[in-house]
Coordinates of C-alpha atoms in Angstrom, one line a residue:
Chain A
X1 CA 51.6 -9.6 -20.6
X2 CA 52.6 -6.3 -19.2
X3 CA 55.6 -4.7 -20.8
X4 CA 58.0 -4.4 -18.0
X5 CA 61.7 -3.8 -17.2
X6 CA 62.7 -5.8 -14.1
X7 CA 65.8 -5.5 -12.0
X8 CA 66.5 -8.5 -9.8
X9 CA 68.5 -7.8 -6.7
X10 CA 70.1 -10.9 -5.3
X11 CA 71.6 -11.5 -1.9
X12 CA 75.1 -12.8 -2.0
X13 CA 76.0 -12.1 1.6
X14 CA 77.7 -14.6 4.0
X15 CA 74.3 -15.6 5.4
X16 CA 73.6 -17.3 2.1
X17 CA 75.9 -20.1 2.8
X18 CA 73.4 -21.6 5.1
X19 CA 71.9 -24.9 4.1
X20 CA 68.4 -24.6 5.5
X21 CA 67.1 -24.4 1.9
X22 CA 68.3 -27.3 -0.2
X23 CA 71.0 -27.4 -1.3
X24 CA 72.1 -24.0 0.0
X25 CA 70.3 -20.7 0.3
X26 CA 72.3 -19.2 -2.5
X27 CA 71.6 -22.1 -4.8
X28 CA 67.9 -22.0 -4.1
X29 CA 67.9 -18.3 -4.8
X30 CA 69.8 -18.8 -8.0
X31 CA 67.2 -21.3 -9.2
X32 CA 64.4 -19.0 -8.3
X33 CA 66.1 -16.2 -10.2
X34 CA 66.5 -18.4 -13.3
X35 CA 62.8 -19.2 -13.2
X36 CA 61.8 -15.6 -12.8
X37 CA 64.0 -14.6 -15.8
X38 CA 62.4 -17.2 -17.9
X39 CA 58.9 -16.3 -16.9
X40 CA 59.4 -12.6 -17.5
X41 CA 61.0 -13.0 -20.9
X42 CA 58.4 -15.5 -22.0
X43 CA 55.3 -13.5 -20.9
X44 CA 56.3 -10.7 -23.2
X45 CA 59.1 -10.9 -25.7
X46 CA 60.0 -7.3 -25.2
X47 CA 60.4 -7.6 -21.4
X48 CA 63.9 -6.9 -20.1
X49 CA 65.5 -8.2 -17.0
X50 CA 68.7 -7.2 -15.3
X51 CA 70.5 -8.6 -12.3
X52 CA 72.5 -7.0 -9.6
X53 CA 74.2 -8.3 -6.4
X54 CA 73.6 -6.5 -3.2
X55 CA 76.5 -7.8 -1.0
X56 CA 79.9 -9.0 -1.8
X57 CA 82.4 -6.1 -2.2
X58 CA 79.6 -3.8 -2.9
X59 CA 76.5 -3.4 -5.0
X60 CA 77.4 -4.5 -8.5
X61 CA 75.2 -4.6 -11.6
X62 CA 75.8 -8.0 -13.3
X63 CA 73.6 -7.2 -16.3
X64 CA 71.7 -4.2 -17.3
X65 CA 68.1 -4.9 -18.4
X66 CA 68.3 -7.2 -21.4
X67 CA 66.0 -9.5 -23.3
X68 CA 68.7 -12.1 -23.7
X69 CA 67.8 -15.0 -21.4
X70 CA 71.1 -16.8 -22.1
X71 CA 73.1 -13.8 -20.8
X72 CA 71.0 -13.8 -17.7
X73 CA 71.4 -17.4 -17.0
X74 CA 75.1 -17.2 -17.7
X75 CA 75.4 -14.4 -15.1
X76 CA 73.9 -16.5 -12.4
X77 CA 76.4 -19.3 -13.0
X78 CA 79.3 -17.1 -13.7
X79 CA 82.5 -16.9 -11.8
X80 CA 81.9 -13.3 -10.6
X81 CA 79.3 -14.5 -8.2
X82 CA 81.2 -14.5 -4.9
X83 CA 79.4 -15.0 -1.6
X84 CA 80.4 -12.7 1.2
X85 CA 80.0 -9.4 2.8
X86 CA 76.8 -7.8 4.0
X87 CA 73.5 -6.8 2.5
X88 CA 73.2 -3.2 1.5
X89 CA 69.6 -2.8 0.6
X90 CA 69.4 0.9 0.4
X91 CA 72.1 1.4 -2.2
X92 CA 70.9 -1.6 -4.0
X93 CA 67.5 -0.3 -4.5
X94 CA 68.7 3.1 -5.5
X95 CA 71.1 1.6 -8.1
X96 CA 68.4 -0.6 -9.4
X97 CA 66.2 2.4 -9.8
X98 CA 68.9 4.1 -11.7
X99 CA 69.4 1.2 -14.0
X100 CA 65.7 1.1 -14.7
X101 CA 65.6 4.8 -15.3
X102 CA 68.1 4.4 -18.2
X103 CA 66.2 1.6 -19.8
X104 CA 66.1 1.7 -23.6
X105 CA 62.4 1.3 -24.0
X106 CA 60.7 4.0 -22.0
X107 CA 57.3 2.4 -22.4
X108 CA 58.2 -0.4 -20.1
X109 CA 57.0 -0.3 -16.6
X110 CA 59.6 -0.5 -13.9
X111 CA 59.9 -3.3 -11.4
X112 CA 62.5 -4.3 -8.8
X113 CA 62.5 -7.7 -7.2
X114 CA 64.5 -8.0 -4.0
X115 CA 65.7 -11.3 -2.4
X116 CA 66.2 -10.5 1.2
X117 CA 67.9 -13.5 2.8
X118 CA 70.0 -11.9 5.5
X119 CA 69.1 -9.5 8.4
X120 CA 68.3 -5.9 7.5
X121 CA 70.3 -3.4 9.4
X122 CA 68.5 -0.4 8.2
X123 CA 65.7 1.1 10.2
X124 CA 62.1 1.4 9.2
X125 CA 62.2 5.1 8.6
X126 CA 64.9 4.8 6.0
X127 CA 63.2 1.9 4.3
X128 CA 60.0 3.9 4.2
X129 CA 61.6 6.9 2.6
X130 CA 63.2 4.6 0.0
X131 CA 59.8 3.2 -0.7
X132 CA 58.3 6.6 -1.1
X133 CA 60.9 7.5 -3.7
X134 CA 60.1 4.4 -5.6
X135 CA 56.4 5.2 -5.5
X136 CA 57.0 8.7 -6.8
X137 CA 58.8 7.3 -9.8
X138 CA 56.1 4.6 -10.3
X139 CA 58.4 1.7 -9.7
X140 CA 56.8 -1.5 -8.3
X141 CA 58.7 -3.6 -5.8
X142 CA 58.5 -7.3 -5.1
X143 CA 60.2 -8.6 -1.9
X144 CA 61.1 -12.2 -1.3
X145 CA 61.7 -12.6 2.4
X146 CA 63.5 -15.8 3.1
X147 CA 66.5 -17.1 5.0
X148 CA 67.3 -15.3 8.3
X149 CA 64.3 -14.9 10.5
X150 CA 65.4 -11.7 12.2
X151 CA 63.1 -10.0 14.8
X152 CA 61.7 -7.0 13.1
X153 CA 62.7 -8.1 9.6
X154 CA 59.2 -9.0 8.4
X155 CA 57.8 -5.8 9.9
X156 CA 60.5 -3.7 8.2
X157 CA 59.9 -5.3 4.9
X158 CA 56.1 -4.9 5.3
X159 CA 56.6 -1.2 6.0
X160 CA 58.7 -0.9 2.9
X161 CA 56.0 -2.6 0.9
X162 CA 53.3 -0.3 2.1
X163 CA 55.4 2.7 1.3
X164 CA 55.9 1.5 -2.2
X165 CA 52.6 -0.1 -2.9
X166 CA 50.4 1.5 -5.5
X167 CA 47.3 -0.3 -6.4
X168 CA 48.6 -3.7 -5.4
X169 CA 51.3 -3.7 -8.0
X170 CA 53.9 -4.5 -5.4
X171 CA 54.1 -7.8 -3.4
X172 CA 55.9 -9.4 -0.5
X173 CA 56.4 -13.1 0.0
X174 CA 57.6 -14.7 3.2
X175 CA 59.2 -18.1 2.7
X176 CA 60.2 -20.0 5.8
X177 CA 62.8 -22.8 5.5
X178 CA 61.2 -26.1 4.6
X179 CA 61.3 -29.1 2.4
X180 CA 59.9 -27.3 -0.7
X181 CA 62.3 -25.6 -3.0
X182 CA 62.3 -21.9 -2.9
X183 CA 61.4 -21.7 -6.6
X184 CA 58.5 -24.0 -6.2
X185 CA 56.9 -21.9 -3.5
X186 CA 57.6 -18.8 -5.6
X187 CA 55.8 -20.1 -8.6
X188 CA 52.5 -19.9 -6.9
X189 CA 53.0 -16.3 -5.8
X190 CA 52.1 -13.0 -7.5
X191 CA 55.9 -12.4 -7.9
X192 CA 55.8 -14.9 -10.7
X193 CA 52.4 -14.3 -12.2
X194 CA 52.7 -10.5 -12.2
X195 CA 49.6 -9.1 -10.5
X196 CA 47.7 -12.3 -11.1
X197 CA 47.3 -12.0 -14.8
X198 CA 48.0 -15.6 -15.6
X199 CA 50.7 -15.1 -18.1
X200 CA 52.0 -17.6 -20.6
X201 CA 51.8 -21.3 -20.6
X202 CA 55.1 -21.6 -18.7
X203 CA 53.7 -19.5 -15.9
X204 CA 50.4 -21.3 -16.1
X205 CA 52.1 -24.4 -14.9
X206 CA 51.9 -22.6 -11.5
X207 CA 48.6 -22.8 -9.7
X208 CA 48.0 -19.1 -9.6
X209 CA 46.7 -19.2 -13.1
X210 CA 43.4 -20.6 -11.7
X211 CA 41.6 -17.4 -11.0
X212 CA 37.9 -17.7 -11.2
X213 CA 37.6 -20.8 -13.4
X214 CA 38.2 -24.4 -12.5
X215 CA 41.2 -24.9 -14.8
X216 CA 42.4 -21.5 -15.5
X217 CA 40.6 -21.6 -18.8
X218 CA 37.5 -19.7 -19.5
X219 CA 34.9 -22.1 -20.7
X220 CA 33.4 -19.3 -22.8
X221 CA 36.6 -18.6 -24.6
X222 CA 37.7 -22.2 -25.1
X223 CA 35.0 -24.7 -24.3
X224 CA 36.8 -27.6 -25.9
X225 CA 40.0 -27.1 -23.9
X226 CA 38.0 -26.7 -20.7
X227 CA 36.1 -29.9 -21.4
X228 CA 39.3 -31.8 -22.2
X229 CA 40.9 -30.5 -19.0
X230 CA 37.9 -31.6 -16.9
X231 CA 37.8 -35.0 -18.5
X232 CA 41.5 -35.6 -18.0
X233 CA 41.3 -34.3 -14.5
X234 CA 38.8 -37.0 -13.7
X235 CA 40.7 -39.7 -15.4
X236 CA 43.8 -38.6 -13.5
X237 CA 41.9 -38.8 -10.2
X238 CA 40.7 -42.3 -11.0
X239 CA 44.2 -43.3 -12.0
X240 CA 45.7 -41.8 -8.8
X241 CA 43.3 -43.6 -6.6
X242 CA 44.0 -46.9 -8.3
X243 CA 47.7 -46.3 -8.1
X244 CA 47.4 -45.4 -4.4
X245 CA 45.7 -48.7 -3.7
X246 CA 48.3 -50.6 -5.6
X247 CA 51.1 -48.7 -3.8
X248 CA 49.6 -49.6 -0.5
X249 CA 49.8 -53.3 -1.4
X250 CA 53.4 -53.2 -2.3
X251 CA 56.2 -55.2 -0.5
X252 CA 57.6 -53.9 2.8
X253 CA 60.7 -52.6 1.2
X254 CA 58.7 -50.1 -0.7
X255 CA 57.1 -48.7 2.5
X256 CA 59.2 -45.6 2.4
X257 CA 58.4 -45.1 -1.2
X258 CA 54.7 -45.4 -0.3
X259 CA 54.9 -42.7 2.3
X260 CA 56.6 -40.5 -0.1
X261 CA 54.2 -41.2 -2.9
X262 CA 51.1 -40.5 -0.8
X263 CA 52.7 -37.4 0.6
X264 CA 53.5 -36.3 -2.9
X265 CA 49.9 -37.1 -3.9
X266 CA 48.6 -35.0 -1.1
X267 CA 50.8 -32.1 -2.0
X268 CA 50.0 -32.4 -5.6
X269 CA 46.3 -32.7 -4.9
X270 CA 46.5 -29.8 -2.7
X271 CA 48.3 -27.9 -5.4
X272 CA 45.7 -26.0 -7.2
X273 CA 44.4 -26.2 -10.6
X274 CA 47.4 -25.3 -12.5
X275 CA 49.2 -28.6 -11.8
X276 CA 46.3 -30.6 -13.2
X277 CA 46.0 -28.1 -16.0
X278 CA 49.5 -28.9 -17.0
X279 CA 48.9 -32.6 -16.7
X280 CA 45.7 -32.2 -18.7
X281 CA 47.2 -30.2 -21.4
X282 CA 49.8 -32.9 -21.7
X283 CA 47.1 -35.5 -21.9
X284 CA 45.2 -33.4 -24.4
X285 CA 48.1 -33.2 -26.7
X286 CA 48.3 -35.9 -29.3
X287 CA 50.5 -38.6 -27.7
X288 CA 52.5 -40.1 -30.4
X289 CA 54.8 -43.0 -29.9
X290 CA 57.8 -40.8 -29.6
X291 CA 56.1 -38.7 -27.0
X292 CA 55.2 -41.8 -25.0
X293 CA 58.7 -43.0 -25.1
X294 CA 60.0 -39.7 -24.0
X295 CA 57.7 -39.4 -21.2
X296 CA 58.4 -42.9 -20.2
X297 CA 62.0 -42.0 -20.1
X298 CA 61.4 -38.8 -18.1
X299 CA 59.4 -40.8 -15.6
X300 CA 62.1 -43.3 -15.2
X301 CA 64.7 -40.6 -14.8
X302 CA 62.8 -38.9 -12.1
X303 CA 61.3 -41.5 -9.9
X304 CA 63.0 -43.1 -7.0
X305 CA 62.7 -43.6 -3.3
X306 CA 64.8 -41.0 -1.7
X307 CA 66.9 -43.4 0.4
X308 CA 67.7 -45.6 -2.5
X309 CA 69.6 -43.3 -4.8
X310 CA 72.5 -45.7 -5.0
X311 CA 70.3 -48.6 -6.1
X312 CA 68.6 -46.1 -8.4
X313 CA 71.8 -45.3 -10.1
X314 CA 72.6 -48.9 -10.7
X315 CA 69.1 -49.4 -12.1
X316 CA 69.6 -46.6 -14.4
X317 CA 72.9 -47.9 -15.6
X318 CA 71.5 -51.3 -16.1
X319 CA 68.7 -49.9 -18.1
X320 CA 71.2 -47.9 -20.1
X321 CA 73.3 -50.9 -20.9
X322 CA 70.3 -52.9 -21.9
X323 CA 68.5 -50.6 -24.2
X324 CA 70.0 -48.1 -26.5
X325 CA 66.7 -46.6 -27.5
X326 CA 65.8 -46.0 -23.8
X327 CA 69.2 -44.5 -23.3
X328 CA 68.9 -42.1 -26.1
X329 CA 65.4 -41.1 -25.0
X330 CA 66.7 -40.6 -21.5
X331 CA 69.4 -38.2 -22.7
X332 CA 66.9 -36.2 -24.6
X333 CA 64.6 -36.1 -21.6
X334 CA 67.4 -34.9 -19.4
X335 CA 67.8 -31.8 -21.4
X336 CA 64.1 -31.3 -21.4
X337 CA 63.9 -32.1 -17.7
X338 CA 66.3 -29.4 -16.7
X339 CA 64.2 -26.8 -18.1
X340 CA 60.8 -27.8 -16.9
X341 CA 61.1 -29.3 -13.4
X342 CA 57.5 -28.6 -12.4
X343 CA 56.1 -30.1 -15.6
X344 CA 58.0 -33.3 -14.9
X345 CA 56.4 -33.7 -11.5
X346 CA 53.0 -33.7 -13.1
X347 CA 53.9 -35.9 -16.0
X348 CA 55.0 -38.6 -13.6
X349 CA 51.4 -39.0 -12.4
X350 CA 50.3 -39.8 -15.9
X351 CA 52.6 -42.7 -15.9
X352 CA 51.6 -44.1 -12.6
X353 CA 49.2 -46.4 -14.2
X354 CA 51.1 -49.6 -14.2
X355 CA 49.1 -51.2 -17.0
X356 CA 49.8 -48.2 -19.2
X357 CA 53.5 -48.2 -18.4
X358 CA 54.0 -51.9 -18.9
X359 CA 52.2 -51.7 -22.2
X360 CA 54.5 -48.9 -23.3
X361 CA 57.5 -50.8 -22.1
X362 CA 56.4 -53.9 -24.0
X363 CA 56.2 -51.8 -27.2
X364 CA 59.8 -50.7 -26.7
X365 CA 62.2 -52.8 -28.7
X366 CA 64.6 -54.8 -26.7
X367 CA 62.8 -54.3 -23.3
X368 CA 61.3 -57.4 -21.8
X369 CA 58.7 -56.5 -19.2
X370 CA 59.4 -59.7 -17.4
X371 CA 63.1 -58.9 -17.0
X372 CA 63.9 -58.5 -13.2
X373 CA 65.7 -55.1 -13.5
X374 CA 62.8 -53.7 -15.5
X375 CA 60.4 -55.0 -12.9
X376 CA 62.4 -53.2 -10.2
X377 CA 62.2 -50.0 -12.2
X378 CA 58.4 -50.5 -12.5
X379 CA 58.2 -51.0 -8.8
X380 CA 60.2 -47.9 -8.2
X381 CA 57.7 -45.9 -10.2
X382 CA 55.5 -45.9 -7.2
X383 CA 58.1 -44.1 -5.1
X384 CA 58.8 -40.6 -5.9
X385 CA 61.5 -38.1 -5.1
X386 CA 60.4 -34.6 -4.3
X387 CA 63.4 -32.5 -4.6
X388 CA 64.1 -31.3 -8.1
X389 CA 67.7 -30.9 -7.2
X390 CA 67.9 -34.6 -6.5
X391 CA 66.5 -35.3 -9.9
X392 CA 69.1 -33.1 -11.4
X393 CA 71.8 -35.0 -9.5
X394 CA 70.5 -38.3 -10.7
X395 CA 70.3 -37.1 -14.2
X396 CA 73.9 -35.9 -13.9
X397 CA 74.9 -39.2 -12.4
X398 CA 73.2 -41.0 -15.2
X399 CA 74.9 -38.8 -17.7
X400 CA 78.3 -39.7 -16.1
X401 CA 77.3 -43.4 -16.3
X402 CA 76.5 -42.9 -19.9
X403 CA 80.0 -41.6 -20.5
Chain B
X1 CA 40.2 32.8 -44.1
X2 CA 41.0 35.6 -41.7
X3 CA 40.4 33.3 -38.8
X4 CA 43.0 30.8 -40.0
X5 CA 45.4 33.7 -40.5
X6 CA 45.1 34.8 -36.9
X7 CA 45.3 31.3 -35.6
X8 CA 48.5 30.6 -37.3
X9 CA 50.2 33.9 -36.5
X10 CA 51.7 34.8 -39.8
X11 CA 51.6 38.5 -38.8
X12 CA 54.5 40.1 -37.0
X13 CA 53.8 39.6 -33.3
X14 CA 52.9 43.0 -31.9
X15 CA 51.8 43.2 -28.3
X16 CA 48.1 43.2 -29.1
X17 CA 48.4 40.7 -31.8
X18 CA 49.9 38.2 -29.4
X19 CA 47.0 38.3 -27.1
X20 CA 44.6 37.8 -29.9
X21 CA 46.4 35.1 -31.7
X22 CA 47.0 32.8 -28.8
X23 CA 45.2 29.5 -29.0
X24 CA 44.5 27.0 -26.4
X25 CA 47.0 24.3 -27.1
X26 CA 44.9 21.5 -25.7
X27 CA 44.3 20.3 -29.3
X28 CA 47.9 19.9 -29.9
X29 CA 48.7 17.7 -27.0
X30 CA 50.0 14.2 -27.9
X31 CA 47.9 12.3 -25.4
X32 CA 49.7 9.0 -25.9
X33 CA 52.8 10.5 -24.4
X34 CA 51.4 12.4 -21.5
X35 CA 52.8 11.1 -18.2
X36 CA 52.4 12.2 -14.7
X37 CA 54.6 11.0 -11.8
X38 CA 53.3 10.8 -8.3
X39 CA 49.7 11.2 -9.2
X40 CA 47.0 9.5 -7.3
X41 CA 45.5 6.9 -9.6
X42 CA 42.0 7.8 -8.8
X43 CA 42.7 11.4 -9.7
X44 CA 44.8 11.4 -12.8
X45 CA 46.3 14.1 -14.9
X46 CA 43.5 13.8 -17.5
X47 CA 41.2 15.5 -15.0
X48 CA 43.3 18.7 -15.3
X49 CA 44.2 18.6 -18.9
X50 CA 41.4 17.4 -21.0
X51 CA 38.7 19.5 -22.4
X52 CA 35.6 19.1 -20.4
X53 CA 37.3 17.5 -17.4
X54 CA 39.3 20.6 -16.6
X55 CA 36.3 22.8 -16.7
X56 CA 34.8 20.7 -13.9
X57 CA 36.1 22.0 -10.6
X58 CA 35.1 18.8 -8.9
X59 CA 37.6 16.8 -11.0
X60 CA 41.2 17.4 -10.2
X61 CA 44.6 15.7 -10.3
X62 CA 46.0 14.8 -6.9
X63 CA 49.5 14.0 -5.7
X64 CA 50.1 10.7 -4.0
X65 CA 53.1 10.0 -1.9
X66 CA 54.0 13.6 -1.2
X67 CA 53.1 17.1 -2.5
X68 CA 55.2 17.2 -5.7
X69 CA 54.0 16.4 -9.2
X70 CA 55.9 15.9 -12.4
X71 CA 53.8 16.2 -15.6
X72 CA 55.3 15.5 -19.0
X73 CA 53.3 16.8 -22.0
X74 CA 54.5 16.2 -25.5
X75 CA 52.9 18.1 -28.4
X76 CA 51.9 16.9 -31.8
X77 CA 53.9 19.6 -33.5
X78 CA 56.3 22.3 -32.5
X79 CA 54.7 25.1 -30.7
X80 CA 55.5 28.4 -29.0
X81 CA 54.2 28.8 -25.5
X82 CA 52.9 32.2 -24.5
X83 CA 51.1 31.7 -21.2
X84 CA 50.0 29.2 -18.7
X85 CA 46.8 28.9 -16.7
X86 CA 46.7 26.8 -13.6
X87 CA 43.7 26.5 -11.4
X88 CA 43.5 24.9 -8.1
X89 CA 41.9 25.1 -4.7
X90 CA 43.1 27.8 -2.3
X91 CA 44.8 25.5 0.1
X92 CA 46.1 22.6 -1.9
X93 CA 46.7 24.4 -5.2
X94 CA 50.2 24.5 -6.5
X95 CA 52.5 27.3 -5.5
X96 CA 55.9 26.9 -7.2
X97 CA 55.7 25.6 -10.7
X98 CA 58.8 25.1 -12.8
X99 CA 58.7 24.5 -16.5
X100 CA 61.3 22.6 -18.6
X101 CA 61.0 22.7 -22.3
X102 CA 62.2 19.8 -24.5
X103 CA 63.4 17.6 -21.7
X104 CA 62.2 14.0 -22.1
X105 CA 61.5 11.6 -19.3
X106 CA 62.6 13.6 -16.3
X107 CA 62.4 12.1 -12.9
X108 CA 62.2 13.7 -9.5
X109 CA 65.9 12.9 -9.0
X110 CA 67.0 15.1 -11.9
X111 CA 64.7 18.1 -11.7
X112 CA 67.4 19.9 -9.9
X113 CA 70.1 19.0 -12.4
X114 CA 69.4 21.9 -14.8
X115 CA 67.7 25.2 -14.5
X116 CA 64.1 25.4 -15.5
X117 CA 63.1 27.4 -18.6
X118 CA 60.7 29.3 -16.4
X119 CA 59.5 29.4 -12.8
X120 CA 56.1 30.7 -11.8
X121 CA 55.0 31.4 -8.3
X122 CA 51.3 31.4 -7.8
X123 CA 49.6 33.3 -5.1
X124 CA 46.4 32.0 -3.5
X125 CA 44.1 34.4 -5.4
X126 CA 45.5 33.7 -8.8
X127 CA 45.5 30.0 -8.3
X128 CA 41.9 30.2 -7.4
X129 CA 41.0 32.3 -10.3
X130 CA 43.1 30.3 -12.7
X131 CA 44.0 33.3 -14.9
X132 CA 46.7 32.8 -17.5
X133 CA 50.2 33.9 -16.4
X134 CA 52.5 35.1 -19.2
X135 CA 55.7 33.1 -19.6
X136 CA 59.1 34.0 -20.8
X137 CA 58.1 33.8 -24.4
X138 CA 61.7 33.8 -25.7
X139 CA 62.4 30.6 -23.9
X140 CA 59.5 28.8 -25.4
X141 CA 59.9 29.4 -29.1
X142 CA 60.6 25.9 -30.2
X143 CA 58.8 23.6 -27.9
X144 CA 58.2 19.9 -28.7
X145 CA 57.4 18.9 -25.1
X146 CA 57.1 20.6 -21.8
X147 CA 57.6 19.2 -18.3
X148 CA 55.8 20.8 -15.4
X149 CA 57.3 20.3 -12.0
X150 CA 54.9 21.3 -9.2
X151 CA 57.3 21.7 -6.3
X152 CA 55.0 22.6 -3.5
X153 CA 51.5 23.8 -2.7
X154 CA 49.9 26.8 -1.1
X155 CA 49.4 25.4 2.4
X156 CA 52.4 23.2 2.5
X157 CA 50.4 20.0 3.1
X158 CA 51.0 16.6 1.8
X159 CA 48.5 16.6 -1.1
X160 CA 48.5 19.0 -4.0
X161 CA 45.4 19.3 -6.0
X162 CA 45.1 20.9 -9.5
X163 CA 41.8 21.5 -11.2
X164 CA 43.1 22.8 -14.5
X165 CA 46.2 23.2 -16.5
X166 CA 46.1 25.0 -19.8
X167 CA 48.7 26.3 -22.2
X168 CA 48.2 29.2 -24.6
X169 CA 50.4 29.8 -27.5
X170 CA 50.8 29.4 -31.2
X171 CA 51.9 26.7 -33.5
X172 CA 55.1 27.2 -35.5
X173 CA 53.9 25.8 -38.7
X174 CA 52.3 28.6 -40.6
X175 CA 50.3 26.5 -42.9
X176 CA 47.0 25.3 -41.7
X177 CA 46.5 22.3 -44.0
X178 CA 42.7 22.3 -43.5
X179 CA 42.6 25.9 -44.7
X180 CA 44.4 25.2 -48.0
X181 CA 42.1 25.4 -50.9
X182 CA 42.6 23.6 -54.2
X183 CA 43.6 25.9 -57.0
X184 CA 40.6 25.7 -59.2
X185 CA 40.5 26.3 -62.9
X186 CA 39.0 29.6 -63.8

């Protein structure tokens, strides 16, 4: 809950057109930035965040540090965001420092977050002197090294980090291209959690909130919550095992879905405590009928075998046509879903229990569990899509179908 | 009664009276606002400023990334600064010290933007002795905050160490509230 003013420096150079991060480097970066803005403003209401672009026609400050999350998100999606040009890290950092110097609340600590996606043309010496200046003015620096794997780039950035680092308040994260979204990987790093403090509930959805205790909750401070978390964790494990067994017995057409579900289970199990903490907190909350419906709808909107998105869409539309309640719930869940993608992933596991799901479905008016299209949907519950962008696409497609 | 009178300097400041009436302004420092840029976190500015810490020659404030230090000291009330005492080791003690009065939140980038209110060059002996150096009194008549910029040190090395920083002067308010007595009925 540190009071902080942050300047985020984003890379909008030509190298960001590359698609090695889905859907493109630039988009992945934008998602990550949105998440960071949200996390920072949530962890302390007086925190301010500003954004500047490092490439394009030149270093340009999009917003000076502000508490207004809407303005920040609008900036990232605005029309002024052209991709092109070359990264100019030195001026960018100096301008960020200047922007922070003129912040309104002088009590805030200063932090700069740099997304370095393209090769760095400056030499180590220059970066070190920049780092030294930042250290002198007690500005912390977080570096996200992704995209271009230049020889010497990680060393240069590490040198910059050691020059700036004061008591571990600055961090560097290297993210190689891979199936995981940039933002998902970032959530687990200190860039998000801010020196490992844990932060608010939003940030606690990331695993780093764990710390010393099993569930990121001190049993001394809140024994009931810790107990509830432990119980639901065990229930969850049992449910997942049962679901895994069931998934293994499914028809051959679901084979791909099985692979994905088990892969997902592995990754989510490997995910540390925070994921289960999020699930558990969901379970611990009183689950009213409305909540159950909503979560049902969220699960339906998220889960599909990756290859079957076309089938998926028709399923969705059929469901929509059939059931007005379900459709309304789906709409609401879409809005929720866009905000909290990581939370969705976790909630899906709660609904893996087929018995539970079918009982919920039976309670929905107008939905007959024996109906073939509903059965297809149920079967598809065991296949999961991993990419949050895919989810968004599907939700958008469903929205279009809706219209 | 007489002691409060001397402490608050109501008398016209003759040369001898100035020496007598100067107080150590450590009691008037607003600790919540004290800042020091480029200090080593293990050796912080409190070691040089606070009563007790500054007397201990083992405790000092050290610079971190390079030899410069920028200390910002706000006061609880408006004061007049008369003299400054800085004590440090012979090699790493400060040499050139610039003072800026009433400039808030300066950074290393703008120390050169305006002239200092006063500049003091310490020699090796007087930094070791830590004797007070008289400042340009006329420039420090109405001081709310003072910024100390330590530009370099005696040996020219990378680390500057300061054992004690103390200001002497007088407060501007002439009424010492604690000294006021209630008018009692005869």
